[in-house]
PDB file of N, CA and C in Angstrom:
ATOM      1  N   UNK A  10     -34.141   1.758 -19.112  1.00 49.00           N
ATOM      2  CA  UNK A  10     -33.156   0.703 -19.140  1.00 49.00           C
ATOM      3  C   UNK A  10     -33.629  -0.488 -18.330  1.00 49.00           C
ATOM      4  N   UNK A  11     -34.354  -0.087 -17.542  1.00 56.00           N
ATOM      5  CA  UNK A  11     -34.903  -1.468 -16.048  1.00 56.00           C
ATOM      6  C   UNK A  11     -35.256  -2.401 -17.263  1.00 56.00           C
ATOM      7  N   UNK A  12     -36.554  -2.043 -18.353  1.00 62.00           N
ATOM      8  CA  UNK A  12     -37.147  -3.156 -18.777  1.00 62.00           C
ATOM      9  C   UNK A  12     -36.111  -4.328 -19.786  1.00 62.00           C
ATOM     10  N   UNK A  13     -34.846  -3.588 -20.545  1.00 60.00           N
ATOM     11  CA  UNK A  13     -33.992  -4.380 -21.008  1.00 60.00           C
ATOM     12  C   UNK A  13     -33.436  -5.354 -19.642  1.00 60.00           C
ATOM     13  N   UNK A  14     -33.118  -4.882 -18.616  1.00 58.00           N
ATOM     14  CA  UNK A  14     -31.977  -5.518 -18.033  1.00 58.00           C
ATOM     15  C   UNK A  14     -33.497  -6.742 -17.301  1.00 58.00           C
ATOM     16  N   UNK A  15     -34.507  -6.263 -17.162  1.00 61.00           N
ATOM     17  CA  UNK A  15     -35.294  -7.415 -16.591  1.00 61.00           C
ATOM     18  C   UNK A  15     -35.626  -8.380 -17.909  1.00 61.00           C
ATOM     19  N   UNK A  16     -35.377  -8.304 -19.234  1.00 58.00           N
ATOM     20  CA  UNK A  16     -35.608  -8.894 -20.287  1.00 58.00           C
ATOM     21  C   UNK A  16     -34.407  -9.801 -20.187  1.00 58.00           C
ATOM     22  N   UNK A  17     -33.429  -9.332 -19.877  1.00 57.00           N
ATOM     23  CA  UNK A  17     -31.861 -10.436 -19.947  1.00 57.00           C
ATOM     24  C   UNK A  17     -32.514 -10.913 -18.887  1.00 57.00           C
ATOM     25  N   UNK A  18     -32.333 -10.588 -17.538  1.00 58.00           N
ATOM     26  CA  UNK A  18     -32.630 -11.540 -16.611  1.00 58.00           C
ATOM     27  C   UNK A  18     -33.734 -12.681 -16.817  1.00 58.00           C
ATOM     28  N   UNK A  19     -34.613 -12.122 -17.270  1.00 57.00           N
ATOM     29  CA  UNK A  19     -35.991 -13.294 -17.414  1.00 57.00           C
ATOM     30  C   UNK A  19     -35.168 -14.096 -18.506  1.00 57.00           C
ATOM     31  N   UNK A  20     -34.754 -13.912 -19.367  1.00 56.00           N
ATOM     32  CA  UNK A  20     -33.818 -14.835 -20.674  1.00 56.00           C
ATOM     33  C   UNK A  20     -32.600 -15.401 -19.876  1.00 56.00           C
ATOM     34  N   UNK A  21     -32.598 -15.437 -18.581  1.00 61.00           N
ATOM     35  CA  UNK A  21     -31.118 -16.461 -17.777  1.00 61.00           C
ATOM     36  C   UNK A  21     -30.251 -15.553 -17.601  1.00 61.00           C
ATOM     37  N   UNK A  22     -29.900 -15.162 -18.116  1.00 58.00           N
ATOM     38  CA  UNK A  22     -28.464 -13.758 -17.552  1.00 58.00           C
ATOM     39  C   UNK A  22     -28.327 -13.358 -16.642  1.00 58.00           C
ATOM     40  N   UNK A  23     -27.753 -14.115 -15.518  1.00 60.00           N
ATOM     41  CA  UNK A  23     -27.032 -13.558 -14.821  1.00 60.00           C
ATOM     42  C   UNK A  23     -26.135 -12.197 -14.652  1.00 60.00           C
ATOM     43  N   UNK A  24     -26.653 -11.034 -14.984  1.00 58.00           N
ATOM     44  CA  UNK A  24     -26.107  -9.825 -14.916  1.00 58.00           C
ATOM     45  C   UNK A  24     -25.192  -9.785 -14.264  1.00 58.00           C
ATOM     46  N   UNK A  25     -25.289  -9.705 -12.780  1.00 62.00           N
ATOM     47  CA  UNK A  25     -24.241 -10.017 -11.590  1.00 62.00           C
ATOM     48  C   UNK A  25     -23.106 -10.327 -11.215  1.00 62.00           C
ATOM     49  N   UNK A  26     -22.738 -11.550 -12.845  1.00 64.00           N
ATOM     50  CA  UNK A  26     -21.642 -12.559 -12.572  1.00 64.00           C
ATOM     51  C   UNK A  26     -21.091 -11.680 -14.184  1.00 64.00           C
ATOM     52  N   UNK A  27     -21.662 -10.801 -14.857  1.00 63.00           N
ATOM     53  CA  UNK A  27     -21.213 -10.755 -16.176  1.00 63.00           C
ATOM     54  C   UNK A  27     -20.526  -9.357 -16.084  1.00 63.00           C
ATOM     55  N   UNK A  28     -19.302  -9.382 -16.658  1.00 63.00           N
ATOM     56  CA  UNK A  28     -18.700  -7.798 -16.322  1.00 63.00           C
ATOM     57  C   UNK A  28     -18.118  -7.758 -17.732  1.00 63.00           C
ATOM     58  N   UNK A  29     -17.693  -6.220 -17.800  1.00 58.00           N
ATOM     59  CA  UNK A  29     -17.389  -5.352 -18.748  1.00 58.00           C
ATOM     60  C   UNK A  29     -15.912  -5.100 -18.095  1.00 58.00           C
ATOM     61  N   UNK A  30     -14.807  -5.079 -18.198  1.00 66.00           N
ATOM     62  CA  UNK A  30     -13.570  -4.628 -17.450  1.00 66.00           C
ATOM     63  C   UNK A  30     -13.901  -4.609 -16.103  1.00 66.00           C
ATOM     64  N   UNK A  31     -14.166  -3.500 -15.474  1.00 74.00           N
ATOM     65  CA  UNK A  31     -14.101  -3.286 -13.881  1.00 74.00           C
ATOM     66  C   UNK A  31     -15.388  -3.235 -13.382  1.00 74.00           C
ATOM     67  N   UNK A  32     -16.690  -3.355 -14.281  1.00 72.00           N
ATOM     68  CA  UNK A  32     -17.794  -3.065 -13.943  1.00 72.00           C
ATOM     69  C   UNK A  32     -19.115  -4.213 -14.272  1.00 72.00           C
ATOM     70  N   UNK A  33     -20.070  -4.890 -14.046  1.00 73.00           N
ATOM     71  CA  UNK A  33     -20.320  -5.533 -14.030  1.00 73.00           C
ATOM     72  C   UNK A  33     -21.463  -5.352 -15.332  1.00 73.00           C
ATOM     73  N   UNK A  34     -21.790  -6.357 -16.383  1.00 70.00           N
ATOM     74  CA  UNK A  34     -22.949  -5.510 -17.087  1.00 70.00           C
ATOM     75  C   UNK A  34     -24.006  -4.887 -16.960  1.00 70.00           C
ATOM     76  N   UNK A  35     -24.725  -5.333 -15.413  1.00 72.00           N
ATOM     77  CA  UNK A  35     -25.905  -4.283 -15.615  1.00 72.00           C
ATOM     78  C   UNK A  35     -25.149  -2.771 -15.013  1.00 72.00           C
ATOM     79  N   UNK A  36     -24.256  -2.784 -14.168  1.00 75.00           N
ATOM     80  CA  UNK A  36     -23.590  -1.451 -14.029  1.00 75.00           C
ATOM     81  C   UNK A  36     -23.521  -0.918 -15.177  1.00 75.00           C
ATOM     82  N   UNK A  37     -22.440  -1.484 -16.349  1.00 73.00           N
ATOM     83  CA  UNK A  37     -22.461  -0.693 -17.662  1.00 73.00           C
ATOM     84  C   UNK A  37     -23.807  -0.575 -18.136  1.00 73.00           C
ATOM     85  N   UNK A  38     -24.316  -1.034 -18.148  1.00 73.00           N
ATOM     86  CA  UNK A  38     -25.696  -0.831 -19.309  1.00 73.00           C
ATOM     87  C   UNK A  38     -26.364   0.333 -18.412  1.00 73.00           C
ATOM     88  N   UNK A  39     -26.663   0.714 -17.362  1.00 74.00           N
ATOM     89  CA  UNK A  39     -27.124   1.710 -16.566  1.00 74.00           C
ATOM     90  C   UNK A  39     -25.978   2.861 -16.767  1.00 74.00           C
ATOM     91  N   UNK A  40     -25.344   2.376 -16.988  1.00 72.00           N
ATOM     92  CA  UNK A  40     -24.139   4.009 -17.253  1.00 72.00           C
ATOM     93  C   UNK A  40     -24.588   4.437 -18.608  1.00 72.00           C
ATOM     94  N   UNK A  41     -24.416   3.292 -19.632  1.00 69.00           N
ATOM     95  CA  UNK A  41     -24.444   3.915 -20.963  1.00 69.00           C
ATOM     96  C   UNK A  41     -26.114   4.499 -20.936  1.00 69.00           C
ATOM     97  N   UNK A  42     -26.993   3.981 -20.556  1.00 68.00           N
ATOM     98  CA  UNK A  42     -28.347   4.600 -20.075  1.00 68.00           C
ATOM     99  C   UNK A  42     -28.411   5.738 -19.861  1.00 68.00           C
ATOM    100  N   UNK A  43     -27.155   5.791 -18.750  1.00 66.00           N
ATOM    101  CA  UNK A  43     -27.364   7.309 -18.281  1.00 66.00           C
ATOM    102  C   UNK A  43     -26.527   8.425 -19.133  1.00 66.00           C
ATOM    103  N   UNK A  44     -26.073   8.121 -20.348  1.00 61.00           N
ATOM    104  CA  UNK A  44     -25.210   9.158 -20.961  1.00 61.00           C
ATOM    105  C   UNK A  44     -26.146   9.147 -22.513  1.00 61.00           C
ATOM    106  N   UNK A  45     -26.566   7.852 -22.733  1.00 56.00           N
ATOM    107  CA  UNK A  45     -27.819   8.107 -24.252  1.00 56.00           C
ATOM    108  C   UNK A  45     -28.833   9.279 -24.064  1.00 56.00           C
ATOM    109  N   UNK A  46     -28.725   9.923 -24.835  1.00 53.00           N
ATOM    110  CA  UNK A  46     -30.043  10.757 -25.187  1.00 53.00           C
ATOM    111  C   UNK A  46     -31.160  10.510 -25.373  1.00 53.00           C
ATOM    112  N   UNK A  47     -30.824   9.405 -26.109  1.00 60.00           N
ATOM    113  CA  UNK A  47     -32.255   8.469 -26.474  1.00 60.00           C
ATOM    114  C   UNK A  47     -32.030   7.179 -26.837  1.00 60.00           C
ATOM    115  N   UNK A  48     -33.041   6.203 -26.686  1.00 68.00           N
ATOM    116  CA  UNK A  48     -32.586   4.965 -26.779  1.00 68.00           C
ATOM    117  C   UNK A  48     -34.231   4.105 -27.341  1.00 68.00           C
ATOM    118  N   UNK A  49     -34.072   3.379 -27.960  1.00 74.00           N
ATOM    119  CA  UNK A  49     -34.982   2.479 -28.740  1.00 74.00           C
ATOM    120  C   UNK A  49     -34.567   1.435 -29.352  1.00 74.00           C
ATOM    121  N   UNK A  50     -35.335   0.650 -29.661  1.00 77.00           N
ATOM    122  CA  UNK A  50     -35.449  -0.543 -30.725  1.00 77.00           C
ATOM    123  C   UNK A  50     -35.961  -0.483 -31.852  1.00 77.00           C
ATOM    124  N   UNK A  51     -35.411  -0.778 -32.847  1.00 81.00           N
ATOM    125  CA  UNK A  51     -36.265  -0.850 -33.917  1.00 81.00           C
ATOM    126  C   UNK A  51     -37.530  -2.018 -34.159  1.00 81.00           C
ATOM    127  N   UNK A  52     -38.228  -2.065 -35.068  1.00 85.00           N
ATOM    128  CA  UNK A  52     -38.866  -3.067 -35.042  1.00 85.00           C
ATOM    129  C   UNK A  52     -38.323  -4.524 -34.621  1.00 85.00           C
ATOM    130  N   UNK A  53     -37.099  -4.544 -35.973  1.00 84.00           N
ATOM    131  CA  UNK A  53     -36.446  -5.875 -35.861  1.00 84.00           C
ATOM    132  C   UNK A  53     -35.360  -6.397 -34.507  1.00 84.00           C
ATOM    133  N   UNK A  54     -36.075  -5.240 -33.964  1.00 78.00           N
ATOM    134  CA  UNK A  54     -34.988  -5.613 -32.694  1.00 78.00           C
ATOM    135  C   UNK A  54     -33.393  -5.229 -31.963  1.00 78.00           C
ATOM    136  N   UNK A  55     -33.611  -4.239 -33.092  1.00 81.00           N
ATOM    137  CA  UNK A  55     -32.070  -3.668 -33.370  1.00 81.00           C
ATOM    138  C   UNK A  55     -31.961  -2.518 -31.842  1.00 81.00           C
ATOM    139  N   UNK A  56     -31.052  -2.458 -31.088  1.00 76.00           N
ATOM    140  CA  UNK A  56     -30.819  -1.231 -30.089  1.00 76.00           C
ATOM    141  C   UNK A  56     -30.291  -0.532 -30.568  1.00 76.00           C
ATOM    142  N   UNK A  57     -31.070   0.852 -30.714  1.00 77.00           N
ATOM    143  CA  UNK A  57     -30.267   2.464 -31.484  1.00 77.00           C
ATOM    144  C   UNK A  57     -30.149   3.197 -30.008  1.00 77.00           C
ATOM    145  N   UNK A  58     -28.672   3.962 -30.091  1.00 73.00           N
ATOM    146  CA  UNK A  58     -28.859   4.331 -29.237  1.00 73.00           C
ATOM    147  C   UNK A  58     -28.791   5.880 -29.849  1.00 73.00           C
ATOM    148  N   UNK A  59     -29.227   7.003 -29.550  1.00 75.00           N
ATOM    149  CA  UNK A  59     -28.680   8.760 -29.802  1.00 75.00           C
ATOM    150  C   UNK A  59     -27.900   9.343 -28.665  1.00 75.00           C
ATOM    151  N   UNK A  60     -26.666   9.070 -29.421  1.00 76.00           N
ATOM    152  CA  UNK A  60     -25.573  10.037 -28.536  1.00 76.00           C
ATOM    153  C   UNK A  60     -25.430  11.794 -28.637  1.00 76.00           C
ATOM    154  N   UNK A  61     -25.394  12.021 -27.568  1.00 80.00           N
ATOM    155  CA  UNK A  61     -24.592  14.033 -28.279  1.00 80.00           C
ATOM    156  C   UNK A  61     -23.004  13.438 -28.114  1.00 80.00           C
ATOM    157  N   UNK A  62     -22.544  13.226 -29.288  1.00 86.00           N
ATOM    158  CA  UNK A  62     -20.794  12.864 -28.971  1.00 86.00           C
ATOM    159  C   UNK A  62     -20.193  14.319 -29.251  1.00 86.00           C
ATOM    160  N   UNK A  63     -19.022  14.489 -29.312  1.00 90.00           N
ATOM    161  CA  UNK A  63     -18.341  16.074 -29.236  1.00 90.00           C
ATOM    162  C   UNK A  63     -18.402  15.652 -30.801  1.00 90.00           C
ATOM    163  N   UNK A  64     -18.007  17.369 -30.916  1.00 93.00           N
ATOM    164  CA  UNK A  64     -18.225  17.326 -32.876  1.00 93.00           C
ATOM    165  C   UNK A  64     -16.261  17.580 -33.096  1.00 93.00           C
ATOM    166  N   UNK A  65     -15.566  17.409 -31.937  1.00 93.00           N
ATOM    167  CA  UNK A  65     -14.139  17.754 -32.289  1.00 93.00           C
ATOM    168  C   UNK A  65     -13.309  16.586 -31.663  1.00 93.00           C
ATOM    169  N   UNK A  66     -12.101  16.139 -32.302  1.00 92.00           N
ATOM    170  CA  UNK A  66     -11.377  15.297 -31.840  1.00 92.00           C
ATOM    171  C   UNK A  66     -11.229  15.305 -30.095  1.00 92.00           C
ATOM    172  N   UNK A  67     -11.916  14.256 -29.047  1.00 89.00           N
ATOM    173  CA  UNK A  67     -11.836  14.997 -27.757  1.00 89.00           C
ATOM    174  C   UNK A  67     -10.367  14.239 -27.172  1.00 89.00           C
ATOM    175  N   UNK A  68      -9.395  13.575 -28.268  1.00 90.00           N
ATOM    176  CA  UNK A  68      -8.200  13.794 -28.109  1.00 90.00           C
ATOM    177  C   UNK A  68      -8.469  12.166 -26.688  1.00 90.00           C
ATOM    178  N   UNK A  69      -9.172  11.328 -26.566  1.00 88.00           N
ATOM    179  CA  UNK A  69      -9.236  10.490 -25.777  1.00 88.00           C
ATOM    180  C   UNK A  69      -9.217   8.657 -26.880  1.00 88.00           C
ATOM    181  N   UNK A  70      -8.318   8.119 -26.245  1.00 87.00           N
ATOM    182  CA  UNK A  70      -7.766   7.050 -27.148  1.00 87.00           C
ATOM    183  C   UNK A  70      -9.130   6.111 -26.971  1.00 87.00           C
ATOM    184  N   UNK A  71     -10.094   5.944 -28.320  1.00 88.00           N
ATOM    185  CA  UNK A  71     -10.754   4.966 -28.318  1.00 88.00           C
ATOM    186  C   UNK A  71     -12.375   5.890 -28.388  1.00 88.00           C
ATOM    187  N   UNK A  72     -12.029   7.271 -28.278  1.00 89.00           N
ATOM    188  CA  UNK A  72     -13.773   7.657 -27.887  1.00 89.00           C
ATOM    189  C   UNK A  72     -14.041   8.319 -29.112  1.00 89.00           C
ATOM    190  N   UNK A  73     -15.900   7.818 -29.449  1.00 88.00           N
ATOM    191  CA  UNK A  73     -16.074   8.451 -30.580  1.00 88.00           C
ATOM    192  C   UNK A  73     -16.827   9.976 -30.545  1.00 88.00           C
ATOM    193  N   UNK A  74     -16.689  10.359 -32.284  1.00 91.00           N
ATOM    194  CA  UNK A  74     -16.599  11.700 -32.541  1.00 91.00           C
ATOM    195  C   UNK A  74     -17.142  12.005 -33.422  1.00 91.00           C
ATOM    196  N   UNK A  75     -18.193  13.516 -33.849  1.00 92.00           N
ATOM    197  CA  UNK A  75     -18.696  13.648 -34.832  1.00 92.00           C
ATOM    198  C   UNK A  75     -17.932  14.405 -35.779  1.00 92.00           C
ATOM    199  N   UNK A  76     -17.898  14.037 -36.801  1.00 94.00           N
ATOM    200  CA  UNK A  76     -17.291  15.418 -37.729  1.00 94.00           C
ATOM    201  C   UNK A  76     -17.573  15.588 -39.034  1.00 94.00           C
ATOM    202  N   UNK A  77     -18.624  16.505 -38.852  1.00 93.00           N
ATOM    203  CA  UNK A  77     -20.081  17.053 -40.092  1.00 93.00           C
ATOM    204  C   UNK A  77     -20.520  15.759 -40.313  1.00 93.00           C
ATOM    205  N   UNK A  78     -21.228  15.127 -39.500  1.00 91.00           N
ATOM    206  CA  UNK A  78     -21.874  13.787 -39.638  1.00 91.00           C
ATOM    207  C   UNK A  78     -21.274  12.532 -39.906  1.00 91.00           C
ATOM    208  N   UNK A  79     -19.900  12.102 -40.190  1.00 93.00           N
ATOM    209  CA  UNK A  79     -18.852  11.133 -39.801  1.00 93.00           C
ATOM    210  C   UNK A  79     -18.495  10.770 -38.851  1.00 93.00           C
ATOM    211  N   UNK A  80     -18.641   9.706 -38.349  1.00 92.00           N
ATOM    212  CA  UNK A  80     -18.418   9.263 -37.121  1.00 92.00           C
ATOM    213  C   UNK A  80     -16.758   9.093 -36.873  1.00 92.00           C
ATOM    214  N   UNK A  81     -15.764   9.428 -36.161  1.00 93.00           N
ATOM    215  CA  UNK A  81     -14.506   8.884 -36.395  1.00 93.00           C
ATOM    216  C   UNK A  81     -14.477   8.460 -34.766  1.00 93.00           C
ATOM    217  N   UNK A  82     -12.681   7.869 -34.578  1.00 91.00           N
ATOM    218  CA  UNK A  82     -12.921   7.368 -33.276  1.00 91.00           C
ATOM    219  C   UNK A  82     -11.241   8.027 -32.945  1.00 91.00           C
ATOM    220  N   UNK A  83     -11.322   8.603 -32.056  1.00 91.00           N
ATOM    221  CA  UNK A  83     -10.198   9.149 -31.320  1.00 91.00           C
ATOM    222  C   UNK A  83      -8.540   8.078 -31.305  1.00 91.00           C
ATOM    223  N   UNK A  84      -7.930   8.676 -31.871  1.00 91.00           N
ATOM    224  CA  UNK A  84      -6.694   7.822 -31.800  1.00 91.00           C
ATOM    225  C   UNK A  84      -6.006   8.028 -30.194  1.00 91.00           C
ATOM    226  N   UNK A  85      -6.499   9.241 -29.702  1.00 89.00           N
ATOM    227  CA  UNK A  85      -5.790   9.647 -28.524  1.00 89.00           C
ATOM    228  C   UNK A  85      -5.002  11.350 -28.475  1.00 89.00           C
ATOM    229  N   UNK A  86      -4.695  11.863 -27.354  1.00 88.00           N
ATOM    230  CA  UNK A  86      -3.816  12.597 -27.477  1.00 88.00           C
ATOM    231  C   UNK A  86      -2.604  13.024 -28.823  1.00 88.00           C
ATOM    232  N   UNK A  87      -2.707  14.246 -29.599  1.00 82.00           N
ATOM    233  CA  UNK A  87      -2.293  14.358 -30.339  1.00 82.00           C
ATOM    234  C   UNK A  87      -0.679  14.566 -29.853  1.00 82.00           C
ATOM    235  N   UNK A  88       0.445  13.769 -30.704  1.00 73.00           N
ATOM    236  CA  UNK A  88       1.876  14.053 -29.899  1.00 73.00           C
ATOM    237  C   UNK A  88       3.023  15.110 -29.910  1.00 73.00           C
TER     238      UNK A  88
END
């Protein structure tokens, strides 16, 4: 992850001053770092990231999910 976040910085980005809700972006980008499995670029530049996401509704409003290779996204707690 260092060499992306020194790629924004050398491109002007102020990381520091740039936040995500409560956390600042290079904080997030080092979190999501630390939960990818794997992470690359494609040629064209594209960021893939490989998640292990749960393969069952994990019942959390907004988080995604596999199911038999469909991605869905958690509505939340079932009521």
């Amino acid at each position: 992850m260092a060499p992306l976040i020194q790629a924004l910085q050398f491109a002007g980005l102020d990381l520091s001053k740039a936040t995500v809700g409560d956390m600042t972006l290079e904080e997030m980008l080092e979190k999501l770092a630390n939960i990818a499995e794997a992470w690359e670029t494609t040629p064209d530049g594209h960021l893939l990231l490989i998640l292990d996401l749960p393969e069952s509704d994990p019942g959390v409003k907004g988080a995604l999910w596999n199911n038999g290779g469909t991605l869905y996204i958690s509505q939340g707690p079932a009521s």
